[in-house]
JSON list of N, CA and C in Angstrom, two decimals:
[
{"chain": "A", "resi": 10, "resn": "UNK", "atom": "N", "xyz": [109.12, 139.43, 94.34]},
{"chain": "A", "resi": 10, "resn": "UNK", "atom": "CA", "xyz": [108.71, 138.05, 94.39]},
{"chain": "A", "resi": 10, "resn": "UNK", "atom": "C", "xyz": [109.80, 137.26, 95.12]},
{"chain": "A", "resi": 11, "resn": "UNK", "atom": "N", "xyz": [109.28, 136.45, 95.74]},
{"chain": "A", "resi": 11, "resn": "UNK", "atom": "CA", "xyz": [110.06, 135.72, 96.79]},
{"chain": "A", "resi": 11, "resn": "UNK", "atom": "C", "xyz": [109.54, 134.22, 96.67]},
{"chain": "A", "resi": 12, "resn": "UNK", "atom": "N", "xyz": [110.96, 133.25, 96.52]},
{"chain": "A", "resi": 12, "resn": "UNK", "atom": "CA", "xyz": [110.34, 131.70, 95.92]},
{"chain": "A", "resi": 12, "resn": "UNK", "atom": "C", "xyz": [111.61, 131.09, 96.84]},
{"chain": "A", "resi": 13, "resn": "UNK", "atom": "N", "xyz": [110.73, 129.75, 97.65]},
{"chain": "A", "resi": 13, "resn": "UNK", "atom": "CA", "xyz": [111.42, 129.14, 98.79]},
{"chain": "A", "resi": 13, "resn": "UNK", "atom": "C", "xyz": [111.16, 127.72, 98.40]},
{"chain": "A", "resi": 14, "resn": "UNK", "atom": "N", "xyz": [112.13, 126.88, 98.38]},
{"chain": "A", "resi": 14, "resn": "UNK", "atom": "CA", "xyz": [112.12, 125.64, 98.10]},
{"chain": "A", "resi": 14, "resn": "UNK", "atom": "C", "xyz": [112.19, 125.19, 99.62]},
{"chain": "A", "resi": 15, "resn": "UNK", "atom": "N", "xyz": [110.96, 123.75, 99.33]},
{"chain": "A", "resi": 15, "resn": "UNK", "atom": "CA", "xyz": [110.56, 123.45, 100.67]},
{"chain": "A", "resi": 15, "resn": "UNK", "atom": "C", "xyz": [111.27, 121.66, 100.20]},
{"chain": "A", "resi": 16, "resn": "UNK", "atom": "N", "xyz": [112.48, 121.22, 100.70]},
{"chain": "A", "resi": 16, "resn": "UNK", "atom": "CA", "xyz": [112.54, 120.07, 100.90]},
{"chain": "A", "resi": 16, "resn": "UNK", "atom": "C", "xyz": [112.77, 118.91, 101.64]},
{"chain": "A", "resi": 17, "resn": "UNK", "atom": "N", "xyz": [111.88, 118.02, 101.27]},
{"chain": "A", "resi": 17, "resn": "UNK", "atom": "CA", "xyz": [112.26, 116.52, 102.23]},
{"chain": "A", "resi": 17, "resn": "UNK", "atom": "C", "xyz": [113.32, 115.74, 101.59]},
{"chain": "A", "resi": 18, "resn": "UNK", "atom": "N", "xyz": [114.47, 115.70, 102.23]},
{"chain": "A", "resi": 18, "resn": "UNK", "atom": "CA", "xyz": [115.58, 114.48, 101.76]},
{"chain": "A", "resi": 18, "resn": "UNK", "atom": "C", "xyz": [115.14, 113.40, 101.84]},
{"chain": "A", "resi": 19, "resn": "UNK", "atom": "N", "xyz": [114.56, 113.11, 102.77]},
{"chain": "A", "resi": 19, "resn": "UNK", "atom": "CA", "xyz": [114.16, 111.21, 102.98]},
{"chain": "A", "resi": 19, "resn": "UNK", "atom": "C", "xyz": [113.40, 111.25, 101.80]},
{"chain": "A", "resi": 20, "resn": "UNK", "atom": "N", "xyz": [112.44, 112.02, 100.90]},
{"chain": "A", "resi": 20, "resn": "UNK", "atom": "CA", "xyz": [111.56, 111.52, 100.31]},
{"chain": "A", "resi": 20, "resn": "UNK", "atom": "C", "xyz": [112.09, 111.73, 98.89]},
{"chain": "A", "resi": 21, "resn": "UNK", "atom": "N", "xyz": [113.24, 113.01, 98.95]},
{"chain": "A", "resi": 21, "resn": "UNK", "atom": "CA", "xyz": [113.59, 113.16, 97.85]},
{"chain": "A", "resi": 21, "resn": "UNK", "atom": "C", "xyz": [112.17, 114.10, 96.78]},
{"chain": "A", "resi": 22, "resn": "UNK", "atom": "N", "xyz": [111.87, 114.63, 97.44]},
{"chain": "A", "resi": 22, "resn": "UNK", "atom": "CA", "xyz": [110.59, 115.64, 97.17]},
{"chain": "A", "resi": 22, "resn": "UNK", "atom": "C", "xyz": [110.82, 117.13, 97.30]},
{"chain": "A", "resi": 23, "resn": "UNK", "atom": "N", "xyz": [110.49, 117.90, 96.17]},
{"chain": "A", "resi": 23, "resn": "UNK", "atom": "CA", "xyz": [110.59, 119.30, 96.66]},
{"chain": "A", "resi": 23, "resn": "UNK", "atom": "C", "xyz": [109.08, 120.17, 96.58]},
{"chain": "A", "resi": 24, "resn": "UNK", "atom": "N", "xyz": [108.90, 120.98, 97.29]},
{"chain": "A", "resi": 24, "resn": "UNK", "atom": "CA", "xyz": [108.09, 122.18, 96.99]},
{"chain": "A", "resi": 24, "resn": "UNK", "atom": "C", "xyz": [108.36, 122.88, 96.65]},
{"chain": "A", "resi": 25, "resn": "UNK", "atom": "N", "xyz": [107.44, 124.37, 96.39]},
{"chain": "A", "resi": 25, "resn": "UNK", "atom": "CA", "xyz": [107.91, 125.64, 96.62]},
{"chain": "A", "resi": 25, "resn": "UNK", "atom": "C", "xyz": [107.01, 126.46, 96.67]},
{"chain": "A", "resi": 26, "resn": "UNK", "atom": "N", "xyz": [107.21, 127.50, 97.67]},
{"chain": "A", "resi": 26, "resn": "UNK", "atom": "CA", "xyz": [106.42, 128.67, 98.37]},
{"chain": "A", "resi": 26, "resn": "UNK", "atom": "C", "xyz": [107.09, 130.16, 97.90]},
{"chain": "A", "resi": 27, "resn": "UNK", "atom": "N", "xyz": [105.40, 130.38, 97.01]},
{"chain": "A", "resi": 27, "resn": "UNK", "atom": "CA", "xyz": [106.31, 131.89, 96.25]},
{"chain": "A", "resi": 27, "resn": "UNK", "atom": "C", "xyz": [105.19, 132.61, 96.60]},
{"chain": "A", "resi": 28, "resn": "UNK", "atom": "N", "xyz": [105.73, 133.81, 96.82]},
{"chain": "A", "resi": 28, "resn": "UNK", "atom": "CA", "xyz": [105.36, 134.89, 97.64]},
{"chain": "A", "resi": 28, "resn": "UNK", "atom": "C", "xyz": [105.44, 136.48, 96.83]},
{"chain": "A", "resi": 29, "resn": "UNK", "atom": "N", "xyz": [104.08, 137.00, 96.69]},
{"chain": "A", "resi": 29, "resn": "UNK", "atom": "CA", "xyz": [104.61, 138.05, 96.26]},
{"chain": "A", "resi": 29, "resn": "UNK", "atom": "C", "xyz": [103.15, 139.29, 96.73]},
{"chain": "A", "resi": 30, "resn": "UNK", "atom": "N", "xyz": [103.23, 140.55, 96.83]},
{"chain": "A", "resi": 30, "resn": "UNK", "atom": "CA", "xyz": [102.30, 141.27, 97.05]},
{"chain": "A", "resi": 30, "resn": "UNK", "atom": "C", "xyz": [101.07, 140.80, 97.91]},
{"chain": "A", "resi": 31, "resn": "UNK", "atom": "N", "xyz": [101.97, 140.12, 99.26]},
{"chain": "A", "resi": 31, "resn": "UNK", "atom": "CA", "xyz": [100.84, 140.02, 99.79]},
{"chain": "A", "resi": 31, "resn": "UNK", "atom": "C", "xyz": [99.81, 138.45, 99.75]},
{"chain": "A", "resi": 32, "resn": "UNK", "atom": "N", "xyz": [100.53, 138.04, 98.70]},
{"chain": "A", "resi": 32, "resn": "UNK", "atom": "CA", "xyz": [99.84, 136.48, 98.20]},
{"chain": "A", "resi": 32, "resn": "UNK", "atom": "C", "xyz": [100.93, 135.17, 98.41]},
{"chain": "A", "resi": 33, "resn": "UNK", "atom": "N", "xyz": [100.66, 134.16, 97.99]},
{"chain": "A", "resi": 33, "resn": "UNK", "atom": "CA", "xyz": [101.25, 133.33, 97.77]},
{"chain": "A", "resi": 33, "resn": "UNK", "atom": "C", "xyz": [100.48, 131.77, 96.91]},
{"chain": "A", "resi": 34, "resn": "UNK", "atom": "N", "xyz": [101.79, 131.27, 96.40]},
{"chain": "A", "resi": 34, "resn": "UNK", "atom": "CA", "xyz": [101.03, 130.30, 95.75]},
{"chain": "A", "resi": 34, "resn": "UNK", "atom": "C", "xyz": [102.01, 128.83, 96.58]},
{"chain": "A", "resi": 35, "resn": "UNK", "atom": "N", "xyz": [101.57, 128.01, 96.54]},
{"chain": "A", "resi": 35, "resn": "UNK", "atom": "CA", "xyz": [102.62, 126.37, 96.77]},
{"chain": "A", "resi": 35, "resn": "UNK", "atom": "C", "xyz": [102.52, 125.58, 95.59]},
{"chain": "A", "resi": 36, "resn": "UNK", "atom": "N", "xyz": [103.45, 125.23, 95.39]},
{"chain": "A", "resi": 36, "resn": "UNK", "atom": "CA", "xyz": [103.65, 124.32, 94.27]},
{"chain": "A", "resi": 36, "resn": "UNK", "atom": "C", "xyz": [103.65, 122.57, 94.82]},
{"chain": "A", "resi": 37, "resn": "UNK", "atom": "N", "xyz": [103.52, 122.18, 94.20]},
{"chain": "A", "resi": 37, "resn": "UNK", "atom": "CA", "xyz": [103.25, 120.58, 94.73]},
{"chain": "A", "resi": 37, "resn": "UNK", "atom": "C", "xyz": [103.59, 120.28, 96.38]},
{"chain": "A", "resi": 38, "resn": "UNK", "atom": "N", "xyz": [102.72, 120.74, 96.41]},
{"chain": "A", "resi": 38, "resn": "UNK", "atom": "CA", "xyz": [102.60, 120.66, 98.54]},
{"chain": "A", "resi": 38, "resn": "UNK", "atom": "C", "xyz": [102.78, 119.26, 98.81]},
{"chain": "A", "resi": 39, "resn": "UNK", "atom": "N", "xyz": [103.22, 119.19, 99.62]},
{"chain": "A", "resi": 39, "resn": "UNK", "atom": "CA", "xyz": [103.94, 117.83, 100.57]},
{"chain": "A", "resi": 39, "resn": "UNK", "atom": "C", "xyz": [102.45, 117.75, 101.48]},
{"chain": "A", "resi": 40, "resn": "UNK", "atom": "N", "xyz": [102.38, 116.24, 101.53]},
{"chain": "A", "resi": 40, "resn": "UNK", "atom": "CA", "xyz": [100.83, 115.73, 102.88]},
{"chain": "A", "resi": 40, "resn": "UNK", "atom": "C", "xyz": [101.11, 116.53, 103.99]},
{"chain": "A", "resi": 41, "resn": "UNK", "atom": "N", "xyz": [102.30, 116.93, 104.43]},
{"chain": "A", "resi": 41, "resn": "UNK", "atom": "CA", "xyz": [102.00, 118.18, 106.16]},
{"chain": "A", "resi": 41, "resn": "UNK", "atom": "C", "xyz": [101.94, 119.18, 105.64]},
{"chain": "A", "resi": 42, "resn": "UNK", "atom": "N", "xyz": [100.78, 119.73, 105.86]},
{"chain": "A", "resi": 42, "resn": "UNK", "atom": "CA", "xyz": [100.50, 121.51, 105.44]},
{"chain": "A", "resi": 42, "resn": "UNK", "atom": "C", "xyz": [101.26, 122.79, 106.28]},
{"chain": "A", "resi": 43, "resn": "UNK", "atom": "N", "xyz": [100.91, 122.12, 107.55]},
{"chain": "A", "resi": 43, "resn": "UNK", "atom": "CA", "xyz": [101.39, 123.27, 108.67]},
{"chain": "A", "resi": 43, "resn": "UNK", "atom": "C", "xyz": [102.86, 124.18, 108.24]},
{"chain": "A", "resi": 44, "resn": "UNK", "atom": "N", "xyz": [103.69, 123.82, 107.63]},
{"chain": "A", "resi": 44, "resn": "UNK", "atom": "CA", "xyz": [104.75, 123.97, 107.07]},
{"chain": "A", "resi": 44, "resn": "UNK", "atom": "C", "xyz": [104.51, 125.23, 105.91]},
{"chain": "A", "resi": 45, "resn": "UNK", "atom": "N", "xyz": [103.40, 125.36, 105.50]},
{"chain": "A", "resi": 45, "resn": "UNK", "atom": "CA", "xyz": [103.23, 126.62, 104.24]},
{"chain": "A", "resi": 45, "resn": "UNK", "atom": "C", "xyz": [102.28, 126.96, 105.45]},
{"chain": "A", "resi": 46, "resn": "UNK", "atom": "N", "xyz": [101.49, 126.74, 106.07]},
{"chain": "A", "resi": 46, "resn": "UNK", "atom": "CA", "xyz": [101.13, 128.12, 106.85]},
{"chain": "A", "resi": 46, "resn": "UNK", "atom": "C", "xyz": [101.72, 128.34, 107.60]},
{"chain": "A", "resi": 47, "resn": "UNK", "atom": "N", "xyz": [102.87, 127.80, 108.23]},
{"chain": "A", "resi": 47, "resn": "UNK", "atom": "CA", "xyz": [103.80, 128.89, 108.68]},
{"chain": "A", "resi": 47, "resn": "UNK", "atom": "C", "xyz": [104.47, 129.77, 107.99]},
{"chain": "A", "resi": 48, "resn": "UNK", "atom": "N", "xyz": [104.85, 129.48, 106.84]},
{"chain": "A", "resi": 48, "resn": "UNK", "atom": "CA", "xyz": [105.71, 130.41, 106.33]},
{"chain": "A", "resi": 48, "resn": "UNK", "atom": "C", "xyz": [105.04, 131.38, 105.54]},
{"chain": "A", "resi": 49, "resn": "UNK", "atom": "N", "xyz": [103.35, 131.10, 105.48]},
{"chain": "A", "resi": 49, "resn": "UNK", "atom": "CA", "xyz": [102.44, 132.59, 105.38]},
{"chain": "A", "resi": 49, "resn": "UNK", "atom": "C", "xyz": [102.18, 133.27, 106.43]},
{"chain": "A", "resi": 50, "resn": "UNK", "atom": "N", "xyz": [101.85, 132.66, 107.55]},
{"chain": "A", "resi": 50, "resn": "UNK", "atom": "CA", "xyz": [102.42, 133.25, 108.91]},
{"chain": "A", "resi": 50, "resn": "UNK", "atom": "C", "xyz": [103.55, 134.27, 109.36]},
{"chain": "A", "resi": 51, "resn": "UNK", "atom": "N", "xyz": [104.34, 133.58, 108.87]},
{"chain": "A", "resi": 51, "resn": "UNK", "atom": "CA", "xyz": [105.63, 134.22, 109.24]},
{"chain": "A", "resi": 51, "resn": "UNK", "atom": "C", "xyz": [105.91, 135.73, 108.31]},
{"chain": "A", "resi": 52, "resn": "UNK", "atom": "N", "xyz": [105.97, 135.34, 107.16]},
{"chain": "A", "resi": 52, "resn": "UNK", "atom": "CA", "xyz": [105.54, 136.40, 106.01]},
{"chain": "A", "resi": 52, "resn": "UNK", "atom": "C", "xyz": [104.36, 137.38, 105.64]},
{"chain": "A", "resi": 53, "resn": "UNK", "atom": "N", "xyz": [103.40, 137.34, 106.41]},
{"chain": "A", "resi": 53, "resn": "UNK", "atom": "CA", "xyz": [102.16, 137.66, 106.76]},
{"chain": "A", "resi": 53, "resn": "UNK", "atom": "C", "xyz": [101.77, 137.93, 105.22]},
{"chain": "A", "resi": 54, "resn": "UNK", "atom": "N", "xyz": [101.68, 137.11, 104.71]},
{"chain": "A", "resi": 54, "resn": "UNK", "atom": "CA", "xyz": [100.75, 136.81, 103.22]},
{"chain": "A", "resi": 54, "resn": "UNK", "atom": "C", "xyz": [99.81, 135.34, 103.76]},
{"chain": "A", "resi": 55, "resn": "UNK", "atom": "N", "xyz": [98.72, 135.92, 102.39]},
{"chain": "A", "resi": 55, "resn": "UNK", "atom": "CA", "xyz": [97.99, 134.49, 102.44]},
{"chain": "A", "resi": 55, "resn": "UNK", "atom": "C", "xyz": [98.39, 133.84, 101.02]},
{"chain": "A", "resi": 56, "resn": "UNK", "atom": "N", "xyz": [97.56, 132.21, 101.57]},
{"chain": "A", "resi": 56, "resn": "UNK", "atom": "CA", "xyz": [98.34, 131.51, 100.63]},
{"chain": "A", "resi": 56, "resn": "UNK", "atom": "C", "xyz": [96.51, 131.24, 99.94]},
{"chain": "A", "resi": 57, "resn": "UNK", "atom": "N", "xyz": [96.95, 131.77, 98.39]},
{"chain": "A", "resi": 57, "resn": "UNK", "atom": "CA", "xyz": [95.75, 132.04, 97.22]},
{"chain": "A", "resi": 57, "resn": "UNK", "atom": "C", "xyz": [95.35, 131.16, 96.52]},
{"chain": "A", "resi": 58, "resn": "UNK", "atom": "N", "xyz": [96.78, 130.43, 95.92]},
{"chain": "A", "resi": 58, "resn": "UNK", "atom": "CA", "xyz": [96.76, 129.29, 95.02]},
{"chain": "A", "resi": 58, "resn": "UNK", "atom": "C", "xyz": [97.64, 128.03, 95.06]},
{"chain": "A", "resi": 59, "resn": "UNK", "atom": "N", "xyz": [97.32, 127.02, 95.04]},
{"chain": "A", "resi": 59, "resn": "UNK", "atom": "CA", "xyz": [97.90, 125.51, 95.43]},
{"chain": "A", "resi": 59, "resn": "UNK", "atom": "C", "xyz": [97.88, 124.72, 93.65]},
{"chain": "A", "resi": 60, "resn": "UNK", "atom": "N", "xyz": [99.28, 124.33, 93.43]},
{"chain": "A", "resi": 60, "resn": "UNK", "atom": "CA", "xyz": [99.44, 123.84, 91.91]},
{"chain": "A", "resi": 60, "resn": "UNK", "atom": "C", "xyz": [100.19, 122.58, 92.21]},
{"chain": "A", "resi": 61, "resn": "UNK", "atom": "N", "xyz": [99.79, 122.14, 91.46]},
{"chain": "A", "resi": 61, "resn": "UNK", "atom": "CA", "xyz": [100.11, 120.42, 91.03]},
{"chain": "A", "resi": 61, "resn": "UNK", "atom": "C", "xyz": [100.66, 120.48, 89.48]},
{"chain": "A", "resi": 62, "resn": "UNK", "atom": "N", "xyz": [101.83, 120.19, 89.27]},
{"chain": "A", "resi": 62, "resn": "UNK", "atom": "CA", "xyz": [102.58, 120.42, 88.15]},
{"chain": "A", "resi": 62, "resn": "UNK", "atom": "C", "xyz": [102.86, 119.04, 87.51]},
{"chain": "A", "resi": 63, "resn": "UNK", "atom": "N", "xyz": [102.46, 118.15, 88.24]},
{"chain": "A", "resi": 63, "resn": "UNK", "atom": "CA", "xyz": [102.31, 116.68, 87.61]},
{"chain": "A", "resi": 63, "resn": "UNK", "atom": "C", "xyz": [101.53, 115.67, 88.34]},
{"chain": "A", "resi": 64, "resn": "UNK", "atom": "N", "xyz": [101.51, 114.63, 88.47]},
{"chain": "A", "resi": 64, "resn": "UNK", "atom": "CA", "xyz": [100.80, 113.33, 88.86]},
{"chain": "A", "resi": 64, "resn": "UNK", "atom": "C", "xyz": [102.43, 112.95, 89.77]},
{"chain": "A", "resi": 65, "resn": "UNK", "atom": "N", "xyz": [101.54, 112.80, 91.12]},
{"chain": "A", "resi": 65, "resn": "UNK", "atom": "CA", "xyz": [102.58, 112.07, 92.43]},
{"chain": "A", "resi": 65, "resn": "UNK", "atom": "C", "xyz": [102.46, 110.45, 92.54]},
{"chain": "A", "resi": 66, "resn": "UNK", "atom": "N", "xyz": [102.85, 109.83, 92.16]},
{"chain": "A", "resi": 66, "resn": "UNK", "atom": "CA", "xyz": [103.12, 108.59, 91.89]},
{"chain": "A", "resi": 66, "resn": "UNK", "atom": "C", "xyz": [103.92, 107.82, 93.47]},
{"chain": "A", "resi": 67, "resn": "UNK", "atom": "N", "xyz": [104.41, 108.53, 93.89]},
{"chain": "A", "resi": 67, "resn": "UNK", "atom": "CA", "xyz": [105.34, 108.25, 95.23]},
{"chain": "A", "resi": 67, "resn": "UNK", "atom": "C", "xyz": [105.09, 109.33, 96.05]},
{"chain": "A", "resi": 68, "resn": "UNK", "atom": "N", "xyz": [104.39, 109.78, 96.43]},
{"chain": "A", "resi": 68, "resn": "UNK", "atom": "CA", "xyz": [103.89, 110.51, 97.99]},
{"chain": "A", "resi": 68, "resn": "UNK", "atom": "C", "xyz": [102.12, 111.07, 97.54]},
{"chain": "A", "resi": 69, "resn": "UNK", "atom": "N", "xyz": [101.80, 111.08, 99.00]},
{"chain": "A", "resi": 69, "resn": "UNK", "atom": "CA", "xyz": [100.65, 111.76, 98.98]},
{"chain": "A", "resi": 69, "resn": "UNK", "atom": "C", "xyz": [100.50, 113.57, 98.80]},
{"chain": "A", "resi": 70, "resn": "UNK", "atom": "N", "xyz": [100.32, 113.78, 97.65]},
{"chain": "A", "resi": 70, "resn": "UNK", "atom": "CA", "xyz": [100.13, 115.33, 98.12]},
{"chain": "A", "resi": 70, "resn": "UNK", "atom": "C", "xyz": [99.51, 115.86, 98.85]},
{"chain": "A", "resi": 71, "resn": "UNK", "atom": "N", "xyz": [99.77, 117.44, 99.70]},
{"chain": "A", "resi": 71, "resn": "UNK", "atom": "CA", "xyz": [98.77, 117.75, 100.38]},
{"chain": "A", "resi": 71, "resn": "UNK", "atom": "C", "xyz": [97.66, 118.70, 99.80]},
{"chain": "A", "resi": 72, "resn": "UNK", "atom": "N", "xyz": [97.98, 118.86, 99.08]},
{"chain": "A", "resi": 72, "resn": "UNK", "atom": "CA", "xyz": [96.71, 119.88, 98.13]},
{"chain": "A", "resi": 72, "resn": "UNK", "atom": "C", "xyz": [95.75, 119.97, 98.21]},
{"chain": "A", "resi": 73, "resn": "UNK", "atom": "N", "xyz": [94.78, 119.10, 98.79]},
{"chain": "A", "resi": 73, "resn": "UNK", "atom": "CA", "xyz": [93.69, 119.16, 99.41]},
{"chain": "A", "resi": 73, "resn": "UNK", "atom": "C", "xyz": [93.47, 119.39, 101.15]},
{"chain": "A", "resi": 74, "resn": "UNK", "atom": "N", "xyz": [94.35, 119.17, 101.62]},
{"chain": "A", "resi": 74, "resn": "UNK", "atom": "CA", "xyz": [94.75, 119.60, 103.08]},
{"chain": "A", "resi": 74, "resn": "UNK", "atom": "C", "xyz": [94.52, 120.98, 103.40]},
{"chain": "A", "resi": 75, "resn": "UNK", "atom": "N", "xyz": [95.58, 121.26, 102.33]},
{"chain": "A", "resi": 75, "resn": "UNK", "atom": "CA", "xyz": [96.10, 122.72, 102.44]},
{"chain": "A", "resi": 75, "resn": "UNK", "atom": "C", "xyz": [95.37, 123.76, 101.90]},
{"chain": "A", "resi": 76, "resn": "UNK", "atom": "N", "xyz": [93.93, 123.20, 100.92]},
{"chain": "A", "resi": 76, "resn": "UNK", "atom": "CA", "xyz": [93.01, 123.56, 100.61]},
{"chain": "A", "resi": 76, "resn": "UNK", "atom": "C", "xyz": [91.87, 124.14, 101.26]},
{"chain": "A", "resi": 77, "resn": "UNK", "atom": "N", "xyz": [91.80, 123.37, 102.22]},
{"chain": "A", "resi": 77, "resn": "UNK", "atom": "CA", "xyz": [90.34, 123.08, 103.37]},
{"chain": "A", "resi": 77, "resn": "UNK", "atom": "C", "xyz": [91.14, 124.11, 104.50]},
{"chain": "A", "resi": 78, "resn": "UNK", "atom": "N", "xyz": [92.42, 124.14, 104.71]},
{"chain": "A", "resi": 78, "resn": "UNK", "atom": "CA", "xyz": [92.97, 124.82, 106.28]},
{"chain": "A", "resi": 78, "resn": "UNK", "atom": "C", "xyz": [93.20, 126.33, 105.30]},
{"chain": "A", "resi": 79, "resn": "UNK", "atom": "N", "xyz": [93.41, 127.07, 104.19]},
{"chain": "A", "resi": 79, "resn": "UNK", "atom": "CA", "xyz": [93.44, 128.11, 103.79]},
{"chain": "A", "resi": 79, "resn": "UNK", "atom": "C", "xyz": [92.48, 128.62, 103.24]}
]
């Protein structure tokens, strides 16, 4: 298993892209998606499952973005 923290300083926001057998999941995806399909790209896994671990109050998530393009 392989787990990559994806962060924006300006926003003070983190993700994370975990990877394992071939799969992957994102954890509170950031509004630009292209960013986790590259790095299923790059890793040649697909990405299975998209989680929201709370209510975003200060950014747009992309979870539905990243929903519709995987």
């Amino acid at each position: 298993m392989r787990v990559k923290q994806i962060y924006t300083g300006w926003l003070s926001q983190g993700a994370y892209f975990v990877e394992s057998n071939g799969e992957a999941a994102v954890i509170d995806p950031l509004r630009e998606s292209q960013p986790y399909i590259d790095l299923a790209s790059e890793n040649n896994v697909k990405i299975k499952y998209i989680l929201e671990s709370h209510f975003h109050a200060d950014f747009v998530s992309g979870h539905y973005d990243l929903a519709k393009k995987t």
